[in-house]
């Protein structure tokens, strides 16, 4: 099979684009798809300072590399979740990537900040581990953006992530989530603007990119990630995609063409609801006198005390 762009031997086939590419042309394809997403959704300007949330997985490490290659000013941010080997490996990949590429990186530890593990959080809040983890990520991402002076926060969500999220939100008609199911969320009252520059690229394309660019990343899955529904939606969309290439892209981008008509008031309404004060305990932006992260922290401390346990020492095991 020949590369569609230069007729050399192709190494990757992209049925959704009715194409096949050699390594060099695939590399240009990934860069141009990212640049197009940034331009179409007005994600970034050359003056922006981008805080890239890097988990240690292929998407966010590749995103950090791509944004640097596109000459954006970036700082990496990693939240060490303190989940045994999985977190140690993830953090290791992020730190070695930063030093290899000579890029600034900020690392925070959830365990140290909460004085408890993800399991302690799940126990204290009586919610799945992923929900405490999600709350913590949102809190730390915003805090790090403000602390570093970054103007935008970028995450590594790809086309598969966004399409499967849209699928789930439509199945359950989650209006409030549908309004926010977009790759660009504006800055609201002190919270940073959020963008997803990999929205035009699939999971497979990102894995091929990380492989061709020799970017080491964590292969282990988070032991708590059992979001079976999201995995099922991805699987179903992939089945439709293989029967009818291009459907996943058409599904998501067809929606994005309509989103402003479907939800014209949403972001305005959110603007009115957006936080005006500061948390009494941590000083971060908050809707309530004490922010949800500090309330979660309190619950963990009380829960450990109730069980006659002392909070964990401030260092990770
Ligand atoms: P996930 O929610 O695990 O699918 O991750 C989605 C995106 O959130 C990733 O591509 C990263 O940009 C960001 N992210 C997830 N986990 C972390 C973490 N521990 N530290 C920093 N960024 C993260
Ligand atoms: Zn707080």
Short mmCIF file of C-alpha atoms and ligand atoms in Angstrom, two decimals, residues 52-56 59-60 63 77-81 86 137 141 154-157 161, ligand 1:
data_model
loop_
_atom_site.label_atom_id
_atom_site.label_comp_id
_atom_site.label_asym_id
_atom_site.label_seq_id
_atom_site.Cartn_x
_atom_site.Cartn_y
_atom_site.Cartn_z
CA UNK A 52 -0.82 20.81 29.69
CA UNK A 53 -2.40 18.26 32.07
CA UNK A 54 -0.18 15.21 31.63
CA UNK A 55 -1.26 11.89 33.10
CA UNK A 56 1.66 9.78 31.81
CA UNK A 59 -2.49 11.08 24.61
CA UNK A 60 -1.40 13.74 27.06
CA UNK A 63 -0.17 16.43 23.22
CA UNK A 77 1.11 19.61 35.19
CA UNK A 78 0.93 16.15 36.73
CA UNK A 79 -1.23 15.07 39.66
CA UNK A 80 0.33 12.08 41.39
CA UNK A 81 -2.73 10.11 42.52
CA UNK A 86 0.42 2.69 38.43
CA UNK A 137 -8.17 16.81 39.15
CA UNK A 141 -5.79 21.83 37.34
CA UNK A 154 -5.13 21.66 27.69
CA UNK A 155 -6.05 18.00 28.19
CA UNK A 156 -5.32 14.95 26.02
CA UNK A 157 -8.93 13.89 25.31
CA UNK A 161 -13.13 10.05 24.31
P1 LIG B 1 -8.79 10.59 31.81
O1 LIG B 1 -9.77 11.35 32.62
O2 LIG B 1 -7.91 9.67 32.61
O3 LIG B 1 -9.36 9.98 30.57
O4 LIG B 1 -7.78 11.70 31.27
C1 LIG B 1 -8.16 12.72 30.42
C2 LIG B 1 -7.09 13.78 30.39
O5 LIG B 1 -6.99 14.38 31.69
C3 LIG B 1 -5.70 13.27 30.08
O6 LIG B 1 -5.46 13.21 28.69
C4 LIG B 1 -4.83 14.31 30.75
O7 LIG B 1 -4.72 15.47 29.94
C5 LIG B 1 -5.63 14.67 31.99
N1 LIG B 1 -5.22 13.87 33.17
C6 LIG B 1 -5.76 12.70 33.62
N2 LIG B 1 -5.14 12.28 34.73
C7 LIG B 1 -4.20 13.19 35.03
C8 LIG B 1 -3.22 13.33 36.08
N3 LIG B 1 -3.13 12.41 37.05
N4 LIG B 1 -2.41 14.39 36.06
C9 LIG B 1 -2.51 15.32 35.09
N5 LIG B 1 -3.40 15.24 34.07
C10 LIG B 1 -4.24 14.21 34.04
#
